[in-house]
Amino acid sequence: MSSLSDSNDERLSPDCSVILCRACDLAVSRRALPSGVRAICPRCQTPLYDTPYCAVDGVLAMCIAALILYIPAMLLPVLEMHFIGSVRTTTVWQGALAVAEQGYWVVALAVLIGAVVGPGLLISSVLAQMVIIKNRLYRFNSGRKFFVLLLRYHQLLPQMSMLEIYVISFLVTSFQLSDFADVYFGMGTFCFTMLFLVVLFMLREYKLEHMWSYLNEGE
């Protein structure tokens, strides 16, 4: 693995943030790194980090993939049950409505927020941020205000999205019902699981502090 040392005398750009060396406390500009490159401290040569730092193109690609998976994950059946000659299928929407019809409105609302509304808002927010950055719309007053609004409330969106809980619930349900019914996973289950994985890696690459740094360029 090759190495890359950054000088703290460099002017910070939108691709930069600041990181403190854990050995000598030197403030070093943090930049997006290509694969296989490691940043080291110019003073003490301590390794700082070796992973790409919020590559905009990568986040945008995963965001588009998540958006493509989101629609079939919400509309296609996630479970198909064969019981005494009858076949029943259910989607995420139908599951929430079925819970609401039984009078559990709080649970139904939690399902809608955690599995439908939350992920949709999260993907839309990240996609809007990437579009603003790619087109440098943050340099304009209206684009800057909208960008700040997205960043200000972004931390709430990952907390609203609970895709992993519903992926686990699919597995638990199939195990519990397997004794007296044949349970099959549909294409919706595949899309929902892939949606969870794509969103997981998207959030891993996304860095909120890096997004805020773009506002410095617009000033």
mmCIF file with all atom_site columns, C-alpha atoms in Angstrom:
data_model
loop_
_atom_site.group_PDB
_atom_site.id
_atom_site.type_symbol
_atom_site.label_atom_id
_atom_site.label_alt_id
_atom_site.label_comp_id
_atom_site.label_asym_id
_atom_site.label_entity_id
_atom_site.label_seq_id
_atom_site.pdbx_PDB_ins_code
_atom_site.Cartn_x
_atom_site.Cartn_y
_atom_site.Cartn_z
_atom_site.occupancy
_atom_site.B_iso_or_equiv
_atom_site.pdbx_formal_charge
_atom_site.auth_seq_id
_atom_site.auth_comp_id
_atom_site.auth_asym_id
_atom_site.auth_atom_id
_atom_site.pdbx_PDB_model_num
ATOM 1   C CA . MET A 1 1   ? 0.000   0.000   0.000  1.00 0.00 ? 1   MET A CA 1
ATOM 2   C CA . SER A 1 2   ? 1.426   3.350   -0.978 1.00 0.00 ? 2   SER A CA 1
ATOM 3   C CA . SER A 1 3   ? 1.497   6.353   1.334  1.00 0.00 ? 3   SER A CA 1
ATOM 4   C CA . LEU A 1 4   ? 0.359   9.951   1.078  1.00 0.00 ? 4   LEU A CA 1
ATOM 5   C CA . SER A 1 5   ? 1.315   12.655  3.582  1.00 0.00 ? 5   SER A CA 1
ATOM 6   C CA . ASP A 1 6   ? -0.670  15.905  3.851  1.00 0.00 ? 6   ASP A CA 1
ATOM 7   C CA . SER A 1 7   ? 0.729   19.208  5.006  1.00 0.00 ? 7   SER A CA 1
ATOM 8   C CA . ASN A 1 8   ? -1.336  21.340  7.348  1.00 0.00 ? 8   ASN A CA 1
ATOM 9   C CA . ASP A 1 9   ? -0.163  24.396  5.402  1.00 0.00 ? 9   ASP A CA 1
ATOM 10  C CA . GLU A 1 10  ? -2.398  23.438  2.486  1.00 0.00 ? 10  GLU A CA 1
ATOM 11  C CA . ARG A 1 11  ? -5.537  25.449  2.016  1.00 0.00 ? 11  ARG A CA 1
ATOM 12  C CA . LEU A 1 12  ? -8.611  23.384  2.812  1.00 0.00 ? 12  LEU A CA 1
ATOM 13  C CA . SER A 1 13  ? -10.833 22.626  -0.168 1.00 0.00 ? 13  SER A CA 1
ATOM 14  C CA . PRO A 1 14  ? -14.293 21.046  -0.309 1.00 0.00 ? 14  PRO A CA 1
ATOM 15  C CA . ASP A 1 15  ? -12.537 17.671  -0.503 1.00 0.00 ? 15  ASP A CA 1
ATOM 16  C CA . CYS A 1 16  ? -10.780 18.357  2.798  1.00 0.00 ? 16  CYS A CA 1
ATOM 17  C CA . SER A 1 17  ? -11.516 18.209  6.474  1.00 0.00 ? 17  SER A CA 1
ATOM 18  C CA . VAL A 1 18  ? -9.213  18.374  9.475  1.00 0.00 ? 18  VAL A CA 1
ATOM 19  C CA . ILE A 1 19  ? -7.994  15.412  11.497 1.00 0.00 ? 19  ILE A CA 1
ATOM 20  C CA . LEU A 1 20  ? -5.662  15.401  14.508 1.00 0.00 ? 20  LEU A CA 1
ATOM 21  C CA . CYS A 1 21  ? -2.768  12.982  14.583 1.00 0.00 ? 21  CYS A CA 1
ATOM 22  C CA . ARG A 1 22  ? -3.293  10.614  17.507 1.00 0.00 ? 22  ARG A CA 1
ATOM 23  C CA . ALA A 1 23  ? 0.440   10.564  18.235 1.00 0.00 ? 23  ALA A CA 1
ATOM 24  C CA . CYS A 1 24  ? 1.542   14.228  18.046 1.00 0.00 ? 24  CYS A CA 1
ATOM 25  C CA . ASP A 1 25  ? -1.794  16.140  17.778 1.00 0.00 ? 25  ASP A CA 1
ATOM 26  C CA . LEU A 1 26  ? -0.802  17.777  14.502 1.00 0.00 ? 26  LEU A CA 1
ATOM 27  C CA . ALA A 1 27  ? -3.759  19.171  12.544 1.00 0.00 ? 27  ALA A CA 1
ATOM 28  C CA . VAL A 1 28  ? -3.697  17.558  9.106  1.00 0.00 ? 28  VAL A CA 1
ATOM 29  C CA . SER A 1 29  ? -5.962  18.208  6.146  1.00 0.00 ? 29  SER A CA 1
ATOM 30  C CA . ARG A 1 30  ? -7.999  15.139  5.314  1.00 0.00 ? 30  ARG A CA 1
ATOM 31  C CA . ARG A 1 31  ? -8.692  14.466  1.662  1.00 0.00 ? 31  ARG A CA 1
ATOM 32  C CA . ALA A 1 32  ? -10.475 11.849  -0.397 1.00 0.00 ? 32  ALA A CA 1
ATOM 33  C CA . LEU A 1 33  ? -7.990  9.055   -1.093 1.00 0.00 ? 33  LEU A CA 1
ATOM 34  C CA . PRO A 1 34  ? -7.859  6.620   -3.986 1.00 0.00 ? 34  PRO A CA 1
ATOM 35  C CA . SER A 1 35  ? -7.949  2.930   -3.191 1.00 0.00 ? 35  SER A CA 1
ATOM 36  C CA . GLY A 1 36  ? -4.696  1.539   -1.809 1.00 0.00 ? 36  GLY A CA 1
ATOM 37  C CA . VAL A 1 37  ? -3.327  4.878   -0.550 1.00 0.00 ? 37  VAL A CA 1
ATOM 38  C CA . ARG A 1 38  ? -2.621  5.627   3.112  1.00 0.00 ? 38  ARG A CA 1
ATOM 39  C CA . ALA A 1 39  ? -2.326  9.100   4.642  1.00 0.00 ? 39  ALA A CA 1
ATOM 40  C CA . ILE A 1 40  ? 0.483   9.550   7.162  1.00 0.00 ? 40  ILE A CA 1
ATOM 41  C CA . CYS A 1 41  ? 1.383   12.367  9.530  1.00 0.00 ? 41  CYS A CA 1
ATOM 42  C CA . PRO A 1 42  ? 4.123   14.585  8.020  1.00 0.00 ? 42  PRO A CA 1
ATOM 43  C CA . ARG A 1 43  ? 5.626   15.187  11.482 1.00 0.00 ? 43  ARG A CA 1
ATOM 44  C CA . CYS A 1 44  ? 5.806   11.744  13.099 1.00 0.00 ? 44  CYS A CA 1
ATOM 45  C CA . GLN A 1 45  ? 4.892   9.458   10.180 1.00 0.00 ? 45  GLN A CA 1
ATOM 46  C CA . THR A 1 46  ? 1.984   7.907   12.090 1.00 0.00 ? 46  THR A CA 1
ATOM 47  C CA . PRO A 1 47  ? -0.663  6.342   9.805  1.00 0.00 ? 47  PRO A CA 1
ATOM 48  C CA . LEU A 1 48  ? -3.815  8.474   9.895  1.00 0.00 ? 48  LEU A CA 1
ATOM 49  C CA . TYR A 1 49  ? -6.372  6.743   7.669  1.00 0.00 ? 49  TYR A CA 1
ATOM 50  C CA . ASP A 1 50  ? -6.402  4.571   4.566  1.00 0.00 ? 50  ASP A CA 1
ATOM 51  C CA . THR A 1 51  ? -9.961  4.545   3.292  1.00 0.00 ? 51  THR A CA 1
ATOM 52  C CA . PRO A 1 52  ? -11.623 6.792   0.719  1.00 0.00 ? 52  PRO A CA 1
ATOM 53  C CA . TYR A 1 53  ? -13.242 9.759   2.447  1.00 0.00 ? 53  TYR A CA 1
ATOM 54  C CA . CYS A 1 54  ? -16.770 10.380  1.248  1.00 0.00 ? 54  CYS A CA 1
ATOM 55  C CA . ALA A 1 55  ? -16.336 9.961   -2.506 1.00 0.00 ? 55  ALA A CA 1
ATOM 56  C CA . VAL A 1 56  ? -19.246 11.919  -3.964 1.00 0.00 ? 56  VAL A CA 1
ATOM 57  C CA . ASP A 1 57  ? -19.529 9.779   -7.085 1.00 0.00 ? 57  ASP A CA 1
ATOM 58  C CA . GLY A 1 58  ? -19.643 6.600   -5.020 1.00 0.00 ? 58  GLY A CA 1
ATOM 59  C CA . VAL A 1 59  ? -22.325 7.927   -2.686 1.00 0.00 ? 59  VAL A CA 1
ATOM 60  C CA . LEU A 1 60  ? -24.332 9.157   -5.677 1.00 0.00 ? 60  LEU A CA 1
ATOM 61  C CA . ALA A 1 61  ? -24.124 5.750   -7.377 1.00 0.00 ? 61  ALA A CA 1
ATOM 62  C CA . MET A 1 62  ? -25.296 3.937   -4.248 1.00 0.00 ? 62  MET A CA 1
ATOM 63  C CA . CYS A 1 63  ? -28.050 6.495   -3.758 1.00 0.00 ? 63  CYS A CA 1
ATOM 64  C CA . ILE A 1 64  ? -29.367 5.894   -7.280 1.00 0.00 ? 64  ILE A CA 1
ATOM 65  C CA . ALA A 1 65  ? -29.184 2.134   -6.721 1.00 0.00 ? 65  ALA A CA 1
ATOM 66  C CA . ALA A 1 66  ? -31.111 2.506   -3.463 1.00 0.00 ? 66  ALA A CA 1
ATOM 67  C CA . LEU A 1 67  ? -33.757 4.587   -5.216 1.00 0.00 ? 67  LEU A CA 1
ATOM 68  C CA . ILE A 1 68  ? -34.151 1.924   -7.931 1.00 0.00 ? 68  ILE A CA 1
ATOM 69  C CA . LEU A 1 69  ? -34.538 -0.808  -5.288 1.00 0.00 ? 69  LEU A CA 1
ATOM 70  C CA . TYR A 1 70  ? -36.880 1.257   -3.107 1.00 0.00 ? 70  TYR A CA 1
ATOM 71  C CA . ILE A 1 71  ? -39.898 1.119   -5.437 1.00 0.00 ? 71  ILE A CA 1
ATOM 72  C CA . PRO A 1 72  ? -40.077 -2.689  -5.921 1.00 0.00 ? 72  PRO A CA 1
ATOM 73  C CA . ALA A 1 73  ? -39.156 -3.229  -2.263 1.00 0.00 ? 73  ALA A CA 1
ATOM 74  C CA . MET A 1 74  ? -42.266 -1.282  -1.240 1.00 0.00 ? 74  MET A CA 1
ATOM 75  C CA . LEU A 1 75  ? -44.670 -2.576  -3.898 1.00 0.00 ? 75  LEU A CA 1
ATOM 76  C CA . LEU A 1 76  ? -43.722 -6.217  -4.477 1.00 0.00 ? 76  LEU A CA 1
ATOM 77  C CA . PRO A 1 77  ? -44.703 -9.029  -2.045 1.00 0.00 ? 77  PRO A CA 1
ATOM 78  C CA . VAL A 1 78  ? -42.148 -9.720  0.657  1.00 0.00 ? 78  VAL A CA 1
ATOM 79  C CA . LEU A 1 79  ? -43.760 -12.931 1.932  1.00 0.00 ? 79  LEU A CA 1
ATOM 80  C CA . GLU A 1 80  ? -45.912 -15.593 0.285  1.00 0.00 ? 80  GLU A CA 1
ATOM 81  C CA . MET A 1 81  ? -47.686 -18.150 2.502  1.00 0.00 ? 81  MET A CA 1
ATOM 82  C CA . HIS A 1 82  ? -49.315 -21.395 1.316  1.00 0.00 ? 82  HIS A CA 1
ATOM 83  C CA . PHE A 1 83  ? -51.744 -22.666 3.964  1.00 0.00 ? 83  PHE A CA 1
ATOM 84  C CA . ILE A 1 84  ? -54.400 -25.376 3.426  1.00 0.00 ? 84  ILE A CA 1
ATOM 85  C CA . GLY A 1 85  ? -54.639 -24.694 -0.275 1.00 0.00 ? 85  GLY A CA 1
ATOM 86  C CA . SER A 1 86  ? -54.808 -20.920 0.020  1.00 0.00 ? 86  SER A CA 1
ATOM 87  C CA . VAL A 1 87  ? -52.076 -18.553 -1.047 1.00 0.00 ? 87  VAL A CA 1
ATOM 88  C CA . ARG A 1 88  ? -51.551 -15.204 0.659  1.00 0.00 ? 88  ARG A CA 1
ATOM 89  C CA . THR A 1 89  ? -49.025 -12.537 -0.169 1.00 0.00 ? 89  THR A CA 1
ATOM 90  C CA . THR A 1 90  ? -48.182 -9.351  1.661  1.00 0.00 ? 90  THR A CA 1
ATOM 91  C CA . THR A 1 91  ? -46.176 -6.220  1.019  1.00 0.00 ? 91  THR A CA 1
ATOM 92  C CA . VAL A 1 92  ? -44.724 -3.769  3.505  1.00 0.00 ? 92  VAL A CA 1
ATOM 93  C CA . TRP A 1 93  ? -47.658 -1.421  2.888  1.00 0.00 ? 93  TRP A CA 1
ATOM 94  C CA . GLN A 1 94  ? -50.207 -4.193  3.403  1.00 0.00 ? 94  GLN A CA 1
ATOM 95  C CA . GLY A 1 95  ? -48.491 -5.287  6.603  1.00 0.00 ? 95  GLY A CA 1
ATOM 96  C CA . ALA A 1 96  ? -48.797 -1.793  8.065  1.00 0.00 ? 96  ALA A CA 1
ATOM 97  C CA . LEU A 1 97  ? -52.448 -1.502  6.997  1.00 0.00 ? 97  LEU A CA 1
ATOM 98  C CA . ALA A 1 98  ? -53.256 -4.926  8.473  1.00 0.00 ? 98  ALA A CA 1
ATOM 99  C CA . VAL A 1 99  ? -51.822 -3.874  11.829 1.00 0.00 ? 99  VAL A CA 1
ATOM 100 C CA . ALA A 1 100 ? -53.813 -0.637  11.699 1.00 0.00 ? 100 ALA A CA 1
ATOM 101 C CA . GLU A 1 101 ? -57.050 -2.516  10.948 1.00 0.00 ? 101 GLU A CA 1
ATOM 102 C CA . GLN A 1 102 ? -56.541 -4.506  14.147 1.00 0.00 ? 102 GLN A CA 1
ATOM 103 C CA . GLY A 1 103 ? -56.444 -1.262  16.123 1.00 0.00 ? 103 GLY A CA 1
ATOM 104 C CA . TYR A 1 104 ? -52.691 -1.032  16.700 1.00 0.00 ? 104 TYR A CA 1
ATOM 105 C CA . TRP A 1 105 ? -52.252 2.422   15.176 1.00 0.00 ? 105 TRP A CA 1
ATOM 106 C CA . VAL A 1 106 ? -49.001 3.172   16.990 1.00 0.00 ? 106 VAL A CA 1
ATOM 107 C CA . VAL A 1 107 ? -47.393 -0.030  15.688 1.00 0.00 ? 107 VAL A CA 1
ATOM 108 C CA . ALA A 1 108 ? -48.700 0.617   12.182 1.00 0.00 ? 108 ALA A CA 1
ATOM 109 C CA . LEU A 1 109 ? -47.287 4.141   12.282 1.00 0.00 ? 109 LEU A CA 1
ATOM 110 C CA . ALA A 1 110 ? -43.928 2.809   13.447 1.00 0.00 ? 110 ALA A CA 1
ATOM 111 C CA . VAL A 1 111 ? -43.895 0.328   10.546 1.00 0.00 ? 111 VAL A CA 1
ATOM 112 C CA . LEU A 1 112 ? -44.693 3.063   8.030  1.00 0.00 ? 112 LEU A CA 1
ATOM 113 C CA . ILE A 1 113 ? -42.062 5.427   9.404  1.00 0.00 ? 113 ILE A CA 1
ATOM 114 C CA . GLY A 1 114 ? -39.306 2.848   9.903  1.00 0.00 ? 114 GLY A CA 1
ATOM 115 C CA . ALA A 1 115 ? -39.770 0.827   6.721  1.00 0.00 ? 115 ALA A CA 1
ATOM 116 C CA . VAL A 1 116 ? -41.372 3.211   4.213  1.00 0.00 ? 116 VAL A CA 1
ATOM 117 C CA . VAL A 1 117 ? -41.213 6.923   5.058  1.00 0.00 ? 117 VAL A CA 1
ATOM 118 C CA . GLY A 1 118 ? -37.835 6.987   6.822  1.00 0.00 ? 118 GLY A CA 1
ATOM 119 C CA . PRO A 1 119 ? -35.815 5.183   4.114  1.00 0.00 ? 119 PRO A CA 1
ATOM 120 C CA . GLY A 1 120 ? -37.537 7.202   1.391  1.00 0.00 ? 120 GLY A CA 1
ATOM 121 C CA . LEU A 1 121 ? -36.687 10.510  3.045  1.00 0.00 ? 121 LEU A CA 1
ATOM 122 C CA . LEU A 1 122 ? -33.114 9.378   3.750  1.00 0.00 ? 122 LEU A CA 1
ATOM 123 C CA . ILE A 1 123 ? -32.465 8.371   0.149  1.00 0.00 ? 123 ILE A CA 1
ATOM 124 C CA . SER A 1 124 ? -34.120 11.536  -1.185 1.00 0.00 ? 124 SER A CA 1
ATOM 125 C CA . SER A 1 125 ? -32.080 13.745  1.159  1.00 0.00 ? 125 SER A CA 1
ATOM 126 C CA . VAL A 1 126 ? -28.737 12.192  0.216  1.00 0.00 ? 126 VAL A CA 1
ATOM 127 C CA . LEU A 1 127 ? -29.639 12.265  -3.483 1.00 0.00 ? 127 LEU A CA 1
ATOM 128 C CA . ALA A 1 128 ? -30.570 15.947  -3.287 1.00 0.00 ? 128 ALA A CA 1
ATOM 129 C CA . GLN A 1 129 ? -27.284 16.725  -1.515 1.00 0.00 ? 129 GLN A CA 1
ATOM 130 C CA . MET A 1 130 ? -25.268 14.904  -4.171 1.00 0.00 ? 130 MET A CA 1
ATOM 131 C CA . VAL A 1 131 ? -27.100 16.723  -6.973 1.00 0.00 ? 131 VAL A CA 1
ATOM 132 C CA . ILE A 1 132 ? -26.425 20.080  -5.292 1.00 0.00 ? 132 ILE A CA 1
ATOM 133 C CA . ILE A 1 133 ? -22.735 19.243  -4.891 1.00 0.00 ? 133 ILE A CA 1
ATOM 134 C CA . LYS A 1 134 ? -22.259 17.875  -8.416 1.00 0.00 ? 134 LYS A CA 1
ATOM 135 C CA . ASN A 1 135 ? -23.882 20.959  -9.950 1.00 0.00 ? 135 ASN A CA 1
ATOM 136 C CA . ARG A 1 136 ? -22.340 23.384  -7.400 1.00 0.00 ? 136 ARG A CA 1
ATOM 137 C CA . LEU A 1 137 ? -25.761 24.769  -6.602 1.00 0.00 ? 137 LEU A CA 1
ATOM 138 C CA . TYR A 1 138 ? -24.572 25.646  -3.082 1.00 0.00 ? 138 TYR A CA 1
ATOM 139 C CA . ARG A 1 139 ? -22.896 28.718  -4.622 1.00 0.00 ? 139 ARG A CA 1
ATOM 140 C CA . PHE A 1 140 ? -26.323 30.243  -5.215 1.00 0.00 ? 140 PHE A CA 1
ATOM 141 C CA . ASN A 1 141 ? -28.417 31.691  -2.409 1.00 0.00 ? 141 ASN A CA 1
ATOM 142 C CA . SER A 1 142 ? -31.472 29.466  -2.880 1.00 0.00 ? 142 SER A CA 1
ATOM 143 C CA . GLY A 1 143 ? -29.399 26.314  -3.375 1.00 0.00 ? 143 GLY A CA 1
ATOM 144 C CA . ARG A 1 144 ? -27.297 27.161  -0.335 1.00 0.00 ? 144 ARG A CA 1
ATOM 145 C CA . LYS A 1 145 ? -30.357 27.588  1.896  1.00 0.00 ? 145 LYS A CA 1
ATOM 146 C CA . PHE A 1 146 ? -31.838 24.288  0.735  1.00 0.00 ? 146 PHE A CA 1
ATOM 147 C CA . PHE A 1 147 ? -28.475 22.546  1.205  1.00 0.00 ? 147 PHE A CA 1
ATOM 148 C CA . VAL A 1 148 ? -28.186 23.873  4.768  1.00 0.00 ? 148 VAL A CA 1
ATOM 149 C CA . LEU A 1 149 ? -31.736 22.718  5.496  1.00 0.00 ? 149 LEU A CA 1
ATOM 150 C CA . LEU A 1 150 ? -30.940 19.203  4.284  1.00 0.00 ? 150 LEU A CA 1
ATOM 151 C CA . LEU A 1 151 ? -27.761 19.004  6.352  1.00 0.00 ? 151 LEU A CA 1
ATOM 152 C CA . ARG A 1 152 ? -29.390 20.411  9.475  1.00 0.00 ? 152 ARG A CA 1
ATOM 153 C CA . TYR A 1 153 ? -32.056 17.703  9.635  1.00 0.00 ? 153 TYR A CA 1
ATOM 154 C CA . HIS A 1 154 ? -30.061 14.867  8.114  1.00 0.00 ? 154 HIS A CA 1
ATOM 155 C CA . GLN A 1 155 ? -29.098 13.303  11.458 1.00 0.00 ? 155 GLN A CA 1
ATOM 156 C CA . LEU A 1 156 ? -32.755 12.565  12.184 1.00 0.00 ? 156 LEU A CA 1
ATOM 157 C CA . LEU A 1 157 ? -33.281 10.508  9.027  1.00 0.00 ? 157 LEU A CA 1
ATOM 158 C CA . PRO A 1 158 ? -30.968 7.526   9.787  1.00 0.00 ? 158 PRO A CA 1
ATOM 159 C CA . GLN A 1 159 ? -32.721 7.215   13.153 1.00 0.00 ? 159 GLN A CA 1
ATOM 160 C CA . MET A 1 160 ? -36.100 7.043   11.413 1.00 0.00 ? 160 MET A CA 1
ATOM 161 C CA . SER A 1 161 ? -34.944 4.334   9.005  1.00 0.00 ? 161 SER A CA 1
ATOM 162 C CA . MET A 1 162 ? -34.984 0.835   10.532 1.00 0.00 ? 162 MET A CA 1
ATOM 163 C CA . LEU A 1 163 ? -34.624 -1.469  7.544  1.00 0.00 ? 163 LEU A CA 1
ATOM 164 C CA . GLU A 1 164 ? -32.503 -3.984  9.438  1.00 0.00 ? 164 GLU A CA 1
ATOM 165 C CA . ILE A 1 165 ? -35.318 -4.675  11.904 1.00 0.00 ? 165 ILE A CA 1
ATOM 166 C CA . TYR A 1 166 ? -37.701 -5.666  9.133  1.00 0.00 ? 166 TYR A CA 1
ATOM 167 C CA . VAL A 1 167 ? -35.137 -7.840  7.376  1.00 0.00 ? 167 VAL A CA 1
ATOM 168 C CA . ILE A 1 168 ? -34.711 -9.762  10.638 1.00 0.00 ? 168 ILE A CA 1
ATOM 169 C CA . SER A 1 169 ? -38.489 -9.891  11.129 1.00 0.00 ? 169 SER A CA 1
ATOM 170 C CA . PHE A 1 170 ? -38.884 -11.591 7.721  1.00 0.00 ? 170 PHE A CA 1
ATOM 171 C CA . LEU A 1 171 ? -36.490 -14.327 8.799  1.00 0.00 ? 171 LEU A CA 1
ATOM 172 C CA . VAL A 1 172 ? -38.142 -14.756 12.208 1.00 0.00 ? 172 VAL A CA 1
ATOM 173 C CA . THR A 1 173 ? -41.620 -14.913 10.666 1.00 0.00 ? 173 THR A CA 1
ATOM 174 C CA . SER A 1 174 ? -40.619 -17.547 8.132  1.00 0.00 ? 174 SER A CA 1
ATOM 175 C CA . PHE A 1 175 ? -39.065 -19.666 10.898 1.00 0.00 ? 175 PHE A CA 1
ATOM 176 C CA . GLN A 1 176 ? -42.121 -19.438 13.171 1.00 0.00 ? 176 GLN A CA 1
ATOM 177 C CA . LEU A 1 177 ? -44.628 -20.210 10.410 1.00 0.00 ? 177 LEU A CA 1
ATOM 178 C CA . SER A 1 178 ? -42.643 -22.995 8.768  1.00 0.00 ? 178 SER A CA 1
ATOM 179 C CA . ASP A 1 179 ? -44.252 -25.674 11.023 1.00 0.00 ? 179 ASP A CA 1
ATOM 180 C CA . PHE A 1 180 ? -47.802 -25.247 9.691  1.00 0.00 ? 180 PHE A CA 1
ATOM 181 C CA . ALA A 1 181 ? -47.438 -23.297 6.439  1.00 0.00 ? 181 ALA A CA 1
ATOM 182 C CA . ASP A 1 182 ? -45.140 -23.054 3.457  1.00 0.00 ? 182 ASP A CA 1
ATOM 183 C CA . VAL A 1 183 ? -43.469 -19.654 3.474  1.00 0.00 ? 183 VAL A CA 1
ATOM 184 C CA . TYR A 1 184 ? -41.733 -18.290 0.409  1.00 0.00 ? 184 TYR A CA 1
ATOM 185 C CA . PHE A 1 185 ? -39.745 -15.134 -0.033 1.00 0.00 ? 185 PHE A CA 1
ATOM 186 C CA . GLY A 1 186 ? -40.770 -13.022 -2.993 1.00 0.00 ? 186 GLY A CA 1
ATOM 187 C CA . MET A 1 187 ? -38.899 -10.586 -5.190 1.00 0.00 ? 187 MET A CA 1
ATOM 188 C CA . GLY A 1 188 ? -39.903 -7.869  -2.745 1.00 0.00 ? 188 GLY A CA 1
ATOM 189 C CA . THR A 1 189 ? -37.855 -9.602  -0.051 1.00 0.00 ? 189 THR A CA 1
ATOM 190 C CA . PHE A 1 190 ? -34.795 -9.626  -2.298 1.00 0.00 ? 190 PHE A CA 1
ATOM 191 C CA . CYS A 1 191 ? -35.239 -5.952  -3.195 1.00 0.00 ? 191 CYS A CA 1
ATOM 192 C CA . PHE A 1 192 ? -35.859 -5.022  0.454  1.00 0.00 ? 192 PHE A CA 1
ATOM 193 C CA . THR A 1 193 ? -32.738 -6.872  1.607  1.00 0.00 ? 193 THR A CA 1
ATOM 194 C CA . MET A 1 194 ? -30.622 -5.345  -1.140 1.00 0.00 ? 194 MET A CA 1
ATOM 195 C CA . LEU A 1 195 ? -32.073 -1.934  -0.257 1.00 0.00 ? 195 LEU A CA 1
ATOM 196 C CA . PHE A 1 196 ? -30.917 -2.425  3.329  1.00 0.00 ? 196 PHE A CA 1
ATOM 197 C CA . LEU A 1 197 ? -27.394 -3.368  2.216  1.00 0.00 ? 197 LEU A CA 1
ATOM 198 C CA . VAL A 1 198 ? -27.067 -0.480  -0.247 1.00 0.00 ? 198 VAL A CA 1
ATOM 199 C CA . VAL A 1 199 ? -28.303 2.047   2.334  1.00 0.00 ? 199 VAL A CA 1
ATOM 200 C CA . LEU A 1 200 ? -25.914 0.562   4.891  1.00 0.00 ? 200 LEU A CA 1
ATOM 201 C CA . PHE A 1 201 ? -22.885 1.060   2.630  1.00 0.00 ? 201 PHE A CA 1
ATOM 202 C CA . MET A 1 202 ? -24.172 4.470   1.518  1.00 0.00 ? 202 MET A CA 1
ATOM 203 C CA . LEU A 1 203 ? -24.268 5.677   5.117  1.00 0.00 ? 203 LEU A CA 1
ATOM 204 C CA . ARG A 1 204 ? -20.826 4.196   5.694  1.00 0.00 ? 204 ARG A CA 1
ATOM 205 C CA . GLU A 1 205 ? -19.378 6.369   2.931  1.00 0.00 ? 205 GLU A CA 1
ATOM 206 C CA . TYR A 1 206 ? -21.452 9.444   3.727  1.00 0.00 ? 206 TYR A CA 1
ATOM 207 C CA . LYS A 1 207 ? -19.810 11.980  6.065  1.00 0.00 ? 207 LYS A CA 1
ATOM 208 C CA . LEU A 1 208 ? -21.931 14.858  7.326  1.00 0.00 ? 208 LEU A CA 1
ATOM 209 C CA . GLU A 1 209 ? -18.956 17.017  8.321  1.00 0.00 ? 209 GLU A CA 1
ATOM 210 C CA . HIS A 1 210 ? -17.598 16.650  4.806  1.00 0.00 ? 210 HIS A CA 1
ATOM 211 C CA . MET A 1 211 ? -20.906 17.908  3.390  1.00 0.00 ? 211 MET A CA 1
ATOM 212 C CA . TRP A 1 212 ? -20.743 20.995  5.610  1.00 0.00 ? 212 TRP A CA 1
ATOM 213 C CA . SER A 1 213 ? -17.272 21.799  4.262  1.00 0.00 ? 213 SER A CA 1
ATOM 214 C CA . TYR A 1 214 ? -18.725 22.550  0.830  1.00 0.00 ? 214 TYR A CA 1
ATOM 215 C CA . LEU A 1 215 ? -20.365 25.645  2.241  1.00 0.00 ? 215 LEU A CA 1
ATOM 216 C CA . ASN A 1 216 ? -16.913 27.183  2.728  1.00 0.00 ? 216 ASN A CA 1
ATOM 217 C CA . GLU A 1 217 ? -16.401 27.233  -1.019 1.00 0.00 ? 217 GLU A CA 1
ATOM 218 C CA . GLY A 1 218 ? -19.643 29.136  -1.561 1.00 0.00 ? 218 GLY A CA 1
ATOM 219 C CA . GLU A 1 219 ? -18.573 31.963  0.712  1.00 0.00 ? 219 GLU A CA 1
#
